[in-house]
PDB file of C-alpha atoms in Angstrom:
ATOM      1  CA  MET A 681      10.898 -10.603  -9.323  1.00  0.00           C
ATOM      2  CA  ASP A 682      13.365 -12.413  -7.813  1.00  0.00           C
ATOM      3  CA  THR A 683      11.714 -15.904  -8.091  1.00  0.00           C
ATOM      4  CA  ARG A 684       9.822 -15.731 -11.078  1.00  0.00           C
ATOM      5  CA  SER A 685      11.517 -18.538 -12.267  1.00  0.00           C
ATOM      6  CA  CYS A 686      11.045 -20.910  -9.150  1.00  0.00           C
ATOM      7  CA  SER A 687       7.965 -23.663 -10.264  1.00  0.00           C
ATOM      8  CA  ASN A 688       5.641 -22.595  -7.314  1.00  0.00           C
ATOM      9  CA  TYR A 689       5.928 -18.510  -8.620  1.00  0.00           C
ATOM     10  CA  PHE A 690       2.092 -17.990  -8.869  1.00  0.00           C
ATOM     11  CA  SER A 691       0.948 -20.384  -6.653  1.00  0.00           C
ATOM     12  CA  SER A 692       3.699 -19.445  -3.621  1.00  0.00           C
ATOM     13  CA  PHE A 693       3.429 -15.518  -4.325  1.00  0.00           C
ATOM     14  CA  TRP A 694      -0.710 -15.202  -4.384  1.00  0.00           C
ATOM     15  CA  MET A 695      -0.690 -17.813  -1.556  1.00  0.00           C
ATOM     16  CA  ARG A 696       1.706 -15.839   0.791  1.00  0.00           C
ATOM     17  CA  ARG A 697      -0.085 -12.486   0.047  1.00  0.00           C
ATOM     18  CA  THR A 698      -3.636 -13.906   0.507  1.00  0.00           C
ATOM     19  CA  LEU A 699      -2.430 -15.791   4.784  1.00  0.00           C
ATOM     20  CA  ARG A 700      -0.654 -11.363   5.048  1.00  0.00           C
ATOM     21  CA  ILE A 701      -4.222 -10.347   4.205  1.00  0.00           C
ATOM     22  CA  PHE A 702      -7.362 -12.322   3.865  1.00  0.00           C
ATOM     23  CA  PRO A 703      -7.466 -13.268   7.442  1.00  0.00           C
ATOM     24  CA  LEU A 704      -8.081 -10.420   9.015  1.00  0.00           C
ATOM     25  CA  TYR A 705      -9.851  -8.605   6.015  1.00  0.00           C
ATOM     26  CA  PHE A 706     -12.357 -11.476   6.534  1.00  0.00           C
ATOM     27  CA  LEU A 707     -12.849 -11.345  10.321  1.00  0.00           C
ATOM     28  CA  ALA A 708     -13.275  -7.923  10.349  1.00  0.00           C
ATOM     29  CA  LEU A 709     -15.952  -8.480   7.715  1.00  0.00           C
ATOM     30  CA  GLY A 710     -17.316 -11.174  10.321  1.00  0.00           C
ATOM     31  CA  VAL A 711     -17.305  -8.758  12.886  1.00  0.00           C
ATOM     32  CA  PHE A 712     -18.890  -6.081  10.992  1.00  0.00           C
ATOM     33  CA  LEU A 713     -21.469  -7.687   8.823  1.00  0.00           C
ATOM     34  CA  VAL A 714     -22.234 -10.735  10.574  1.00  0.00           C
ATOM     35  CA  ALA A 715     -21.738 -10.519  14.646  1.00  0.00           C
ATOM     36  CA  ALA A 716     -21.790  -6.880  15.183  1.00  0.00           C
ATOM     37  CA  PRO A 717     -25.930  -6.679  13.358  1.00  0.00           C
ATOM     38  CA  ALA A 718     -26.617  -9.765  15.166  1.00  0.00           C
ATOM     39  CA  VAL A 719     -26.029  -9.335  18.586  1.00  0.00           C
ATOM     40  CA  LEU A 720     -26.078  -5.196  19.146  1.00  0.00           C
ATOM     41  CA  PRO A 721     -28.452  -1.900  18.384  1.00  0.00           C
ATOM     42  CA  VAL A 722     -25.988  -1.172  15.203  1.00  0.00           C
ATOM     43  CA  PRO A 723     -26.914   1.925  13.617  1.00  0.00           C
ATOM     44  CA  LYS A 724     -28.056   1.240   9.935  1.00  0.00           C
ATOM     45  CA  GLU A 725     -25.478   4.108   8.034  1.00  0.00           C
ATOM     46  CA  ALA A 726     -23.056   2.611  10.041  1.00  0.00           C
ATOM     47  CA  LEU A 727     -23.151  -0.194   7.529  1.00  0.00           C
ATOM     48  CA  PRO A 728     -22.333  -0.380   4.200  1.00  0.00           C
ATOM     49  CA  PRO A 729     -26.367  -0.746   2.277  1.00  0.00           C
ATOM     50  CA  VAL A 730     -27.122  -4.801   2.347  1.00  0.00           C
ATOM     51  CA  ALA A 731     -27.445  -4.777  -1.101  1.00  0.00           C
ATOM     52  CA  ASP A 732     -23.831  -3.674  -1.622  1.00  0.00           C
ATOM     53  CA  GLN A 733     -22.166  -6.336   0.678  1.00  0.00           C
ATOM     54  CA  VAL A 734     -21.566  -8.737  -1.353  1.00  0.00           C
ATOM     55  CA  TYR A 735     -18.279  -6.441  -3.210  1.00  0.00           C
ATOM     56  CA  TYR A 736     -17.002  -6.547   0.098  1.00  0.00           C
ATOM     57  CA  TRP A 737     -16.908 -10.084   0.059  1.00  0.00           C
ATOM     58  CA  THR A 738     -15.239 -10.426  -3.422  1.00  0.00           C
ATOM     59  CA  TYR A 739     -13.113  -7.405  -2.600  1.00  0.00           C
ATOM     60  CA  LEU A 740     -14.726  -5.228  -5.753  1.00  0.00           C
ATOM     61  CA  ASN A 741     -16.247  -2.485  -3.297  1.00  0.00           C
ATOM     62  CA  ASN A 742     -14.155  -0.128  -4.575  1.00  0.00           C
ATOM     63  CA  TRP A 743     -15.853   0.072  -7.502  1.00  0.00           C
ATOM     64  CA  ILE A 744     -19.579   0.521  -6.196  1.00  0.00           C
ATOM     65  CA  PRO A 745     -20.661   4.793  -5.140  1.00  0.00           C
ATOM     66  CA  MET A 746     -20.092   5.659  -1.984  1.00  0.00           C
ATOM     67  CA  GLY A 747     -19.402   8.638   0.611  1.00  0.00           C
ATOM     68  CA  GLU A 748     -21.262  11.764   0.591  1.00  0.00           C
ATOM     69  CA  GLU A 749     -19.069  14.247  -1.183  1.00  0.00           C
ATOM     70  CA  GLY A 750     -15.757  12.699  -0.511  1.00  0.00           C
ATOM     71  CA  ARG A 751     -16.348  11.092   3.369  1.00  0.00           C
ATOM     72  CA  LEU A 752     -16.698   7.653   4.739  1.00  0.00           C
ATOM     73  CA  VAL A 753     -19.677   7.908   6.057  1.00  0.00           C
ATOM     74  CA  HIS A 754     -19.575   3.792   7.179  1.00  0.00           C
ATOM     75  CA  VAL A 755     -17.211   1.526   9.591  1.00  0.00           C
ATOM     76  CA  LEU A 756     -16.282  -0.303   5.907  1.00  0.00           C
ATOM     77  CA  GLY A 757     -16.033   2.895   3.622  1.00  0.00           C
ATOM     78  CA  HIS A 758     -11.394   2.329   4.145  1.00  0.00           C
ATOM     79  CA  PHE A 759     -11.385  -0.735   2.810  1.00  0.00           C
ATOM     80  CA  TRP A 760     -11.702   0.747  -0.604  1.00  0.00           C
ATOM     81  CA  SER A 761      -7.317   1.090  -1.308  1.00  0.00           C
ATOM     82  CA  LEU A 762      -7.354  -2.781   0.413  1.00  0.00           C
ATOM     83  CA  ALA A 763      -9.545  -3.698  -3.090  1.00  0.00           C
ATOM     84  CA  VAL A 764      -7.457  -0.994  -5.256  1.00  0.00           C
ATOM     85  CA  GLU A 765      -4.608  -3.973  -4.414  1.00  0.00           C
ATOM     86  CA  GLU A 766      -5.609  -7.020  -3.765  1.00  0.00           C
ATOM     87  CA  GLN A 767      -6.474  -6.525  -7.474  1.00  0.00           C
ATOM     88  CA  PHE A 768      -3.391  -5.584  -8.870  1.00  0.00           C
ATOM     89  CA  TYR A 769      -2.036  -8.274  -7.065  1.00  0.00           C
ATOM     90  CA  LEU A 770      -3.988 -10.386  -8.859  1.00  0.00           C
ATOM     91  CA  LEU A 771      -3.092  -9.416 -12.435  1.00  0.00           C
ATOM     92  CA  TRP A 772       0.644  -7.905 -11.333  1.00  0.00           C
ATOM     93  CA  PRO A 773       2.622 -11.632 -11.062  1.00  0.00           C
ATOM     94  CA  VAL A 774       1.675 -12.631 -14.577  1.00  0.00           C
ATOM     95  CA  VAL A 775       2.652  -9.534 -16.061  1.00  0.00           C
ATOM     96  CA  VAL A 776       5.850  -9.886 -13.970  1.00  0.00           C
ATOM     97  CA  TRP A 777       6.286 -13.549 -15.613  1.00  0.00           C
ATOM     98  CA  LEU A 778       5.488 -12.944 -18.754  1.00  0.00           C
ATOM     99  CA  VAL A 779       7.560  -9.930 -19.653  1.00  0.00           C
ATOM    100  CA  PRO A 780      11.800  -9.487 -19.378  1.00  0.00           C
ATOM    101  CA  PRO A 781      12.875  -7.204 -16.394  1.00  0.00           C
ATOM    102  CA  ARG A 782      14.387  -4.399 -19.211  1.00  0.00           C
ATOM    103  CA  ILE A 783      10.688  -3.781 -20.798  1.00  0.00           C
ATOM    104  CA  LEU A 784       8.893  -3.792 -17.608  1.00  0.00           C
ATOM    105  CA  LEU A 785      10.475  -0.745 -16.121  1.00  0.00           C
ATOM    106  CA  ARG A 786      10.368   0.891 -19.561  1.00  0.00           C
ATOM    107  CA  GLY A 787       6.788  -0.314 -18.959  1.00  0.00           C
ATOM    108  CA  CYS A 788       5.923   0.906 -15.850  1.00  0.00           C
ATOM    109  CA  ALA A 789       7.119   4.394 -16.586  1.00  0.00           C
ATOM    110  CA  VAL A 790       4.472   4.044 -20.278  1.00  0.00           C
ATOM    111  CA  ALA A 791       2.027   3.295 -17.986  1.00  0.00           C
ATOM    112  CA  CYS A 792       1.867   5.335 -14.980  1.00  0.00           C
ATOM    113  CA  VAL A 793       2.838   8.680 -17.862  1.00  0.00           C
ATOM    114  CA  LEU A 794      -0.936   7.385 -20.133  1.00  0.00           C
ATOM    115  CA  ILE A 795      -2.552   6.834 -15.326  1.00  0.00           C
ATOM    116  CA  LEU A 796      -2.199  10.258 -15.316  1.00  0.00           C
ATOM    117  CA  ALA A 797      -3.087  11.591 -18.216  1.00  0.00           C
ATOM    118  CA  ALA A 798      -6.852   9.322 -17.771  1.00  0.00           C
ATOM    119  CA  ARG A 799      -6.693  10.225 -14.069  1.00  0.00           C
ATOM    120  CA  SER A 800      -6.665  14.018 -15.387  1.00  0.00           C
ATOM    121  CA  TRP A 801      -9.156  13.615 -17.791  1.00  0.00           C
ATOM    122  CA  ALA A 802     -11.228  11.367 -15.385  1.00  0.00           C
ATOM    123  CA  PHE A 803     -11.143  14.264 -13.061  1.00  0.00           C
ATOM    124  CA  PHE A 804     -12.389  17.506 -15.653  1.00  0.00           C
ATOM    125  CA  SER A 805     -14.554  14.570 -17.611  1.00  0.00           C
ATOM    126  CA  ALA A 806     -16.568  12.095 -14.746  1.00  0.00           C
ATOM    127  CA  GLY A 807     -19.910  13.207 -13.039  1.00  0.00           C
ATOM    128  CA  ASP A 808     -18.561  11.317  -9.648  1.00  0.00           C
ATOM    129  CA  LEU A 809     -14.778  11.763  -8.620  1.00  0.00           C
ATOM    130  CA  GLY A 810     -15.418   9.717  -6.046  1.00  0.00           C
ATOM    131  CA  MET A 811     -15.142   6.779  -8.204  1.00  0.00           C
ATOM    132  CA  VAL A 812     -12.056   7.952  -9.859  1.00  0.00           C
ATOM    133  CA  TYR A 813     -10.656   8.285  -7.213  1.00  0.00           C
ATOM    134  CA  ARG A 814     -11.147   4.547  -6.476  1.00  0.00           C
ATOM    135  CA  ASN A 815     -10.798   3.197  -9.284  1.00  0.00           C
ATOM    136  CA  THR A 816      -8.283   0.844  -9.769  1.00  0.00           C
ATOM    137  CA  VAL A 817      -7.086   1.556 -13.181  1.00  0.00           C
ATOM    138  CA  LEU A 818      -6.790   5.061 -12.579  1.00  0.00           C
ATOM    139  CA  ARG A 819      -5.133   4.998  -9.404  1.00  0.00           C
ATOM    140  CA  ALA A 820      -2.612   1.758 -10.425  1.00  0.00           C
ATOM    141  CA  ASP A 821       0.231   4.022 -10.961  1.00  0.00           C
ATOM    142  CA  ALA A 822       0.876   4.693  -7.633  1.00  0.00           C
ATOM    143  CA  LEU A 823       1.842   0.825  -7.378  1.00  0.00           C
ATOM    144  CA  LEU A 824       3.740   0.901 -10.015  1.00  0.00           C
ATOM    145  CA  TYR A 825       5.835   3.306  -8.713  1.00  0.00           C
ATOM    146  CA  GLY A 826       6.526   0.996  -6.098  1.00  0.00           C
ATOM    147  CA  ALA A 827       7.165  -1.560  -8.794  1.00  0.00           C
ATOM    148  CA  ALA A 828       9.701   0.561 -11.584  1.00  0.00           C
ATOM    149  CA  GLY A 829      11.765   1.616  -7.937  1.00  0.00           C
ATOM    150  CA  ALA A 830      12.173  -2.317  -7.555  1.00  0.00           C
ATOM    151  CA  LEU A 831      12.813  -3.147 -10.797  1.00  0.00           C
ATOM    152  CA  MET A 832      15.858  -0.122 -10.488  1.00  0.00           C
ATOM    153  CA  LEU A 833      17.307  -1.696  -7.487  1.00  0.00           C
ATOM    154  CA  ARG A 834      17.997  -4.594  -8.943  1.00  0.00           C
ATOM    155  CA  ASP A 835      19.524  -3.107 -12.497  1.00  0.00           C
ATOM    156  CA  GLU A 836      23.717  -2.707 -11.883  1.00  0.00           C
ATOM    157  CA  VAL A 837      23.645   0.652 -14.158  1.00  0.00           C
ATOM    158  CA  TRP A 838      19.712   2.207 -12.544  1.00  0.00           C
ATOM    159  CA  ALA A 839      21.006   1.073  -8.693  1.00  0.00           C
ATOM    160  CA  ARG A 840      24.328   3.393  -9.681  1.00  0.00           C
ATOM    161  CA  ARG A 841      22.698   7.016 -11.211  1.00  0.00           C
ATOM    162  CA  LEU A 842      19.912   6.461  -8.038  1.00  0.00           C
ATOM    163  CA  GLY A 843      23.305   5.803  -5.463  1.00  0.00           C
ATOM    164  CA  ARG A 844      24.384   9.108  -7.488  1.00  0.00           C
ATOM    165  CA  HIS A 845      21.571  10.749  -7.264  1.00  0.00           C
ATOM    166  CA  ILE A 846      18.944  10.109  -5.239  1.00  0.00           C
ATOM    167  CA  ARG A 847      19.127  13.056  -2.307  1.00  0.00           C
ATOM    168  CA  ALA A 848      18.729  15.317  -5.380  1.00  0.00           C
ATOM    169  CA  LEU A 849      15.922  14.113  -6.640  1.00  0.00           C
ATOM    170  CA  SER A 850      14.048  13.579  -3.162  1.00  0.00           C
ATOM    171  CA  VAL A 851      14.213  17.090  -2.994  1.00  0.00           C
ATOM    172  CA  LEU A 852      12.724  17.818  -6.259  1.00  0.00           C
ATOM    173  CA  ALA A 853      10.364  15.265  -5.585  1.00  0.00           C
ATOM    174  CA  TRP A 854       8.887  16.541  -1.772  1.00  0.00           C
ATOM    175  CA  SER A 855       9.551  20.224  -3.285  1.00  0.00           C
ATOM    176  CA  ALA A 856       7.168  19.283  -5.553  1.00  0.00           C
ATOM    177  CA  SER A 857       4.261  17.839  -3.455  1.00  0.00           C
ATOM    178  CA  ALA A 858       4.392  21.120  -0.799  1.00  0.00           C
ATOM    179  CA  LEU A 859       3.827  23.171  -3.676  1.00  0.00           C
ATOM    180  CA  VAL A 860       0.949  21.135  -4.760  1.00  0.00           C
ATOM    181  CA  LEU A 861       0.078  21.531  -0.960  1.00  0.00           C
ATOM    182  CA  VAL A 862      -0.329  24.876  -1.084  1.00  0.00           C
ATOM    183  CA  SER A 863      -1.695  25.056  -4.687  1.00  0.00           C
ATOM    184  CA  ALA A 864      -5.114  22.624  -3.268  1.00  0.00           C
ATOM    185  CA  VAL A 865      -5.372  24.157  -0.247  1.00  0.00           C
ATOM    186  CA  GLY A 866      -5.309  20.608   1.338  1.00  0.00           C
ATOM    187  CA  THR A 867      -5.102  17.349   0.502  1.00  0.00           C
ATOM    188  CA  HIS A 868      -8.504  16.711  -0.444  1.00  0.00           C
ATOM    189  CA  TYR A 869      -8.651  14.676  -3.763  1.00  0.00           C
ATOM    190  CA  TYR A 870     -11.713  17.033  -4.555  1.00  0.00           C
ATOM    191  CA  ARG A 871      -9.162  19.659  -5.243  1.00  0.00           C
ATOM    192  CA  MET A 872      -7.730  20.007  -9.000  1.00  0.00           C
ATOM    193  CA  PRO A 873      -3.877  19.569  -8.164  1.00  0.00           C
ATOM    194  CA  VAL A 874      -3.969  16.780  -6.098  1.00  0.00           C
ATOM    195  CA  MET A 875      -5.755  14.831  -8.227  1.00  0.00           C
ATOM    196  CA  THR A 876      -4.011  15.165 -11.377  1.00  0.00           C
ATOM    197  CA  LEU A 877      -0.280  15.304 -10.600  1.00  0.00           C
ATOM    198  CA  GLY A 878      -0.091  15.544  -7.624  1.00  0.00           C
ATOM    199  CA  MET A 879      -0.832  12.031  -7.123  1.00  0.00           C
ATOM    200  CA  ALA A 880       2.258  10.547  -8.652  1.00  0.00           C
ATOM    201  CA  VAL A 881       4.435  13.620  -7.232  1.00  0.00           C
ATOM    202  CA  PHE A 882       3.404  12.327  -3.385  1.00  0.00           C
ATOM    203  CA  SER A 883       4.175   8.230  -4.822  1.00  0.00           C
ATOM    204  CA  ILE A 884       7.225   9.475  -6.241  1.00  0.00           C
ATOM    205  CA  ALA A 885       8.397  11.545  -3.473  1.00  0.00           C
ATOM    206  CA  PHE A 886       7.722   8.553  -0.963  1.00  0.00           C
ATOM    207  CA  LEU A 887       9.395   5.781  -3.340  1.00  0.00           C
ATOM    208  CA  THR A 888      12.573   8.667  -3.305  1.00  0.00           C
ATOM    209  CA  LEU A 889      12.504   7.884   0.632  1.00  0.00           C
ATOM    210  CA  ILE A 890      12.093   3.542   0.264  1.00  0.00           C
ATOM    211  CA  LEU A 891      15.367   3.639  -2.299  1.00  0.00           C
ATOM    212  CA  GLN A 892      17.587   5.825  -0.046  1.00  0.00           C
ATOM    213  CA  ALA A 893      16.832   3.844   2.504  1.00  0.00           C
ATOM    214  CA  VAL A 894      17.955   0.632   1.111  1.00  0.00           C
ATOM    215  CA  LEU A 895      20.731   2.345  -1.341  1.00  0.00           C
ATOM    216  CA  GLY A 896      21.881   3.557   2.244  1.00  0.00           C
ATOM    217  CA  MET A 897      21.193   0.604   4.123  1.00  0.00           C
ATOM    218  CA  ASN A 898      25.331  -0.468   4.681  1.00  0.00           C
ATOM    219  CA  ARG A 899      25.825   3.578   5.649  1.00  0.00           C
ATOM    220  CA  ASN A 900      24.124   3.935   9.541  1.00  0.00           C
ATOM    221  CA  SER A 901      22.947   7.198   8.355  1.00  0.00           C
ATOM    222  CA  ARG A 902      19.958   9.242   9.993  1.00  0.00           C
ATOM    223  CA  LEU A 903      17.502   7.775   7.415  1.00  0.00           C
ATOM    224  CA  GLN A 904      18.588   4.395   8.467  1.00  0.00           C
ATOM    225  CA  ARG A 905      18.522   5.002  12.474  1.00  0.00           C
ATOM    226  CA  PHE A 906      15.010   6.602  12.291  1.00  0.00           C
ATOM    227  CA  LEU A 907      13.285   3.460  10.142  1.00  0.00           C
ATOM    228  CA  CYS A 908      15.157   1.597  12.229  1.00  0.00           C
ATOM    229  CA  HIS A 909      13.987   3.020  15.961  1.00  0.00           C
ATOM    230  CA  PRO A 910      11.695   0.299  17.599  1.00  0.00           C
ATOM    231  CA  TRP A 911       8.295   2.380  17.950  1.00  0.00           C
ATOM    232  CA  LEU A 912       8.838   2.078  13.774  1.00  0.00           C
ATOM    233  CA  THR A 913       9.932  -1.385  13.191  1.00  0.00           C
ATOM    234  CA  ALA A 914       6.698  -1.889  15.891  1.00  0.00           C
ATOM    235  CA  THR A 915       4.188   0.655  13.640  1.00  0.00           C
ATOM    236  CA  GLY A 916       5.539  -1.383  10.660  1.00  0.00           C
ATOM    237  CA  ARG A 917       4.761  -5.262  11.941  1.00  0.00           C
ATOM    238  CA  TYR A 918       0.971  -3.761  13.452  1.00  0.00           C
ATOM    239  CA  SER A 919      -0.068  -1.950  10.095  1.00  0.00           C
ATOM    240  CA  TYR A 920      -1.849  -3.570   8.551  1.00  0.00           C
ATOM    241  CA  GLY A 921      -3.953  -4.116  11.723  1.00  0.00           C
ATOM    242  CA  MET A 922      -3.804  -0.184  12.079  1.00  0.00           C
ATOM    243  CA  TYR A 923      -5.237   0.492   8.871  1.00  0.00           C
ATOM    244  CA  VAL A 924      -8.031  -2.193   9.560  1.00  0.00           C
ATOM    245  CA  TRP A 925      -9.355  -1.057  12.495  1.00  0.00           C
ATOM    246  CA  HIS A 926      -8.501   2.226  12.413  1.00  0.00           C
ATOM    247  CA  TRP A 927     -11.925   3.509  10.464  1.00  0.00           C
ATOM    248  CA  PRO A 928     -13.798   1.696  12.803  1.00  0.00           C
ATOM    249  CA  ALA A 929     -11.756   2.698  15.599  1.00  0.00           C
ATOM    250  CA  ALA A 930     -12.659   6.536  14.713  1.00  0.00           C
ATOM    251  CA  TYR A 931     -16.317   6.296  14.040  1.00  0.00           C
ATOM    252  CA  VAL A 932     -17.091   4.487  17.356  1.00  0.00           C
ATOM    253  CA  MET A 933     -14.815   7.352  18.973  1.00  0.00           C
ATOM    254  CA  TYR A 934     -16.506  10.076  17.359  1.00  0.00           C
ATOM    255  CA  TYR A 935     -20.029   8.714  18.425  1.00  0.00           C
ATOM    256  CA  ALA A 936     -18.938   8.655  21.860  1.00  0.00           C
ATOM    257  CA  TYR A 937     -16.984  11.774  22.267  1.00  0.00           C
ATOM    258  CA  ALA A 938     -20.524  13.508  20.435  1.00  0.00           C
ATOM    259  CA  PRO A 939     -21.869  14.113  24.141  1.00  0.00           C
ATOM    260  CA  LEU A 940     -19.067  15.181  25.752  1.00  0.00           C
ATOM    261  CA  GLY A 941     -19.170  18.529  23.567  1.00  0.00           C
ATOM    262  CA  LEU A 942     -15.411  18.741  22.983  1.00  0.00           C
ATOM    263  CA  SER A 943     -14.340  21.344  20.481  1.00  0.00           C
ATOM    264  CA  GLY A 944     -11.773  22.427  18.978  1.00  0.00           C
ATOM    265  CA  LEU A 945      -8.120  22.455  18.957  1.00  0.00           C
ATOM    266  CA  PRO A 946      -8.476  19.931  22.329  1.00  0.00           C
ATOM    267  CA  GLY A 947     -11.285  18.007  21.315  1.00  0.00           C
ATOM    268  CA  ALA A 948      -9.403  17.412  18.087  1.00  0.00           C
ATOM    269  CA  ALA A 949      -5.863  16.657  19.675  1.00  0.00           C
ATOM    270  CA  LEU A 950      -7.800  14.060  22.697  1.00  0.00           C
ATOM    271  CA  MET A 951      -9.891  12.326  19.722  1.00  0.00           C
ATOM    272  CA  LEU A 952      -5.880  12.061  17.490  1.00  0.00           C
ATOM    273  CA  ALA A 953      -4.111  10.258  20.667  1.00  0.00           C
ATOM    274  CA  ALA A 954      -6.690   8.275  22.134  1.00  0.00           C
ATOM    275  CA  GLY A 955      -7.720   7.049  18.970  1.00  0.00           C
ATOM    276  CA  LEU A 956      -3.693   6.109  18.224  1.00  0.00           C
ATOM    277  CA  ALA A 957      -3.763   4.382  21.412  1.00  0.00           C
ATOM    278  CA  VAL A 958      -6.946   2.609  20.587  1.00  0.00           C
ATOM    279  CA  THR A 959      -5.751   1.290  16.952  1.00  0.00           C
ATOM    280  CA  PHE A 960      -2.493   0.402  18.136  1.00  0.00           C
ATOM    281  CA  ALA A 961      -3.957  -1.684  20.816  1.00  0.00           C
ATOM    282  CA  LEU A 962      -6.501  -3.517  18.860  1.00  0.00           C
ATOM    283  CA  ALA A 963      -3.793  -3.568  16.207  1.00  0.00           C
ATOM    284  CA  TRP A 964      -1.862  -5.660  18.691  1.00  0.00           C
ATOM    285  CA  ALA A 965      -3.869  -7.611  19.409  1.00  0.00           C
ATOM    286  CA  SER A 966      -4.994  -9.212  16.832  1.00  0.00           C
ATOM    287  CA  TYR A 967      -0.659  -9.605  15.048  1.00  0.00           C
ATOM    288  CA  GLU A 968      -0.522 -11.526  18.392  1.00  0.00           C
ATOM    289  CA  PHE A 969      -3.072 -13.008  19.042  1.00  0.00           C
ATOM    290  CA  PHE A 970      -4.395 -13.968  14.878  1.00  0.00           C
ATOM    291  CA  GLU A 971      -1.998 -12.968  12.730  1.00  0.00           C
ATOM    292  CA  SER A 972       0.552 -14.402  13.756  1.00  0.00           C
ATOM    293  CA  PRO A 973      -0.168 -17.774  13.978  1.00  0.00           C
ATOM    294  CA  ILE A 974      -1.572 -18.082  10.632  1.00  0.00           C
ATOM    295  CA  LEU A 975       2.054 -15.952   8.865  1.00  0.00           C
ATOM    296  CA  THR A 976       3.930 -19.451  10.575  1.00  0.00           C
ATOM    297  CA  THR A 977       1.694 -20.987   7.744  1.00  0.00           C
ATOM    298  CA  LYS A 978       3.156 -19.516   4.765  1.00  0.00           C
ATOM    299  CA  ARG A 979       6.507 -20.951   5.184  1.00  0.00           C
ATOM    300  CA  PHE A 980       4.357 -24.340   3.406  1.00  0.00           C
ATOM    301  CA  PHE A 981       4.541 -21.960   0.490  1.00  0.00           C
ATOM    302  CA  ALA A 982       7.952 -20.660  -0.242  1.00  0.00           C
ATOM    303  CA  PRO A 983       9.437 -20.336  -3.233  1.00  0.00           C
ATOM    304  CA  ARG A 984      11.153 -23.841  -4.736  1.00  0.00           C
ATOM    305  CA  TRP A 985      13.738 -23.183  -6.810  1.00  0.00           C
ATOM    306  CA  ARG A 986      13.957 -25.398 -10.030  1.00  0.00           C
ATOM    307  CA  THR A 987      16.344 -27.886  -9.917  1.00  0.00           C
ATOM    308  CA  ALA A 988      18.570 -25.934 -12.462  1.00  0.00           C
ATOM    309  CA  GLN A 989      18.514 -23.193  -9.862  1.00  0.00           C
ATOM    310  CA  PRO A 990      20.947 -23.843  -7.078  1.00  0.00           C
ATOM    311  CA  LEU A 991      24.153 -24.495  -9.830  1.00  0.00           C
ATOM    312  CA  ALA A 992      23.114 -21.438 -11.558  1.00  0.00           C
ATOM    313  CA  PHE A 993      22.605 -19.145  -8.494  1.00  0.00           C
ATOM    314  CA  PHE A 994      26.636 -20.375  -7.847  1.00  0.00           C
ATOM    315  CA  THR A 995      27.395 -20.081 -11.642  1.00  0.00           C
ATOM    316  CA  ALA A 996      26.155 -16.325 -11.317  1.00  0.00           C
ATOM    317  CA  SER A 997      27.225 -15.584  -7.552  1.00  0.00           C
ATOM    318  CA  VAL A 998      31.029 -17.026  -7.877  1.00  0.00           C
ATOM    319  CA  SER A 999      31.002 -14.979 -11.702  1.00  0.00           C
ATOM    320  CA  ALA A1000      29.333 -11.744  -9.812  1.00  0.00           C
ATOM    321  CA  GLY A1001      32.138 -11.960  -6.841  1.00  0.00           C
ATOM    322  CA  SER A1002      34.547 -11.839  -9.378  1.00  0.00           C
ATOM    323  CA  THR A1003      34.025  -8.206 -11.476  1.00  0.00           C
ATOM    324  CA  SER A1004      34.440  -5.228  -9.441  1.00  0.00           C
ATOM    325  CA  ASN A1005      31.311  -3.179 -11.115  1.00  0.00           C
ATOM    326  CA  ARG A1006      29.126  -5.639 -10.144  1.00  0.00           C
ATOM    327  CA  SER A1007      26.969  -6.308  -7.686  1.00  0.00           C
ATOM    328  CA  PRO A1008      25.837  -9.838  -6.652  1.00  0.00           C
ATOM    329  CA  THR A1009      22.809 -11.531  -8.722  1.00  0.00           C
ATOM    330  CA  MET A1010      19.768 -11.191  -6.504  1.00  0.00           C
ATOM    331  CA  PRO A1011      17.735 -15.162  -6.015  1.00  0.00           C
TER     332      PRO A1011
END
């Protein structure tokens, strides 16, 4: 949104996104779909069927049937959510470029309501709830809530409103989330309260936390201090790698732990602790030795402002600074 007037708006967005997401994703596909089967006796059920693998190479794997009773049955099953995200970000820059911000905010609100209605209808009428759960259109509201939050922060009126009411909104959203969990007796998407209203409520609740953090950036609040803790910032840095590697690690560890006969709470606690440690270690290694060198090339695709941009930005900044009830224009 801040760079929609740049001369390389589309190429900058898509290339920087590609450099962040594609290398590690395709490395994982290469490891599990090519290298591992060639050198290890990988069980057939540990990988997607050969006929389906093309969908993983093209970020379309969320559109194929997968899982049994809501379970992910192979090491790449979790990549459906990345497919949803990449499909969304293929189209979203075009929408931002075409639609004025004021109209875009209203459009996000209308789209979220329509998606909630469509997902609720699909829950009661569709035969495969897994396909409803992984449908890009029916899950786009979570991404649109984030987009709406970014738009509101860039609007003076909405930013002031949020500053006054965000805590109350957060309490309301998290209370509603708790009610959904209690009524559903869990978080599984096969349960009606979760699939219908729950997914929207959960998205709004987490959005309120993000908005509180952004709006309180200069207040040194407890939330700010918590979010700036070194462990959390490290988790944020390695979070993509943790996403990529956590399910393969859990899959391998599940079968490694099975012969040990561990069960109950002690077994679950041990597997959780070991799983977190292994996942973090893999994510750290992949970031430091693989992702990070690639990310340095993002500088070649930095946004390029048009010739008139520096003067326009200078004029807007002076105007904003001379008006007490306005915040500086964001580039």
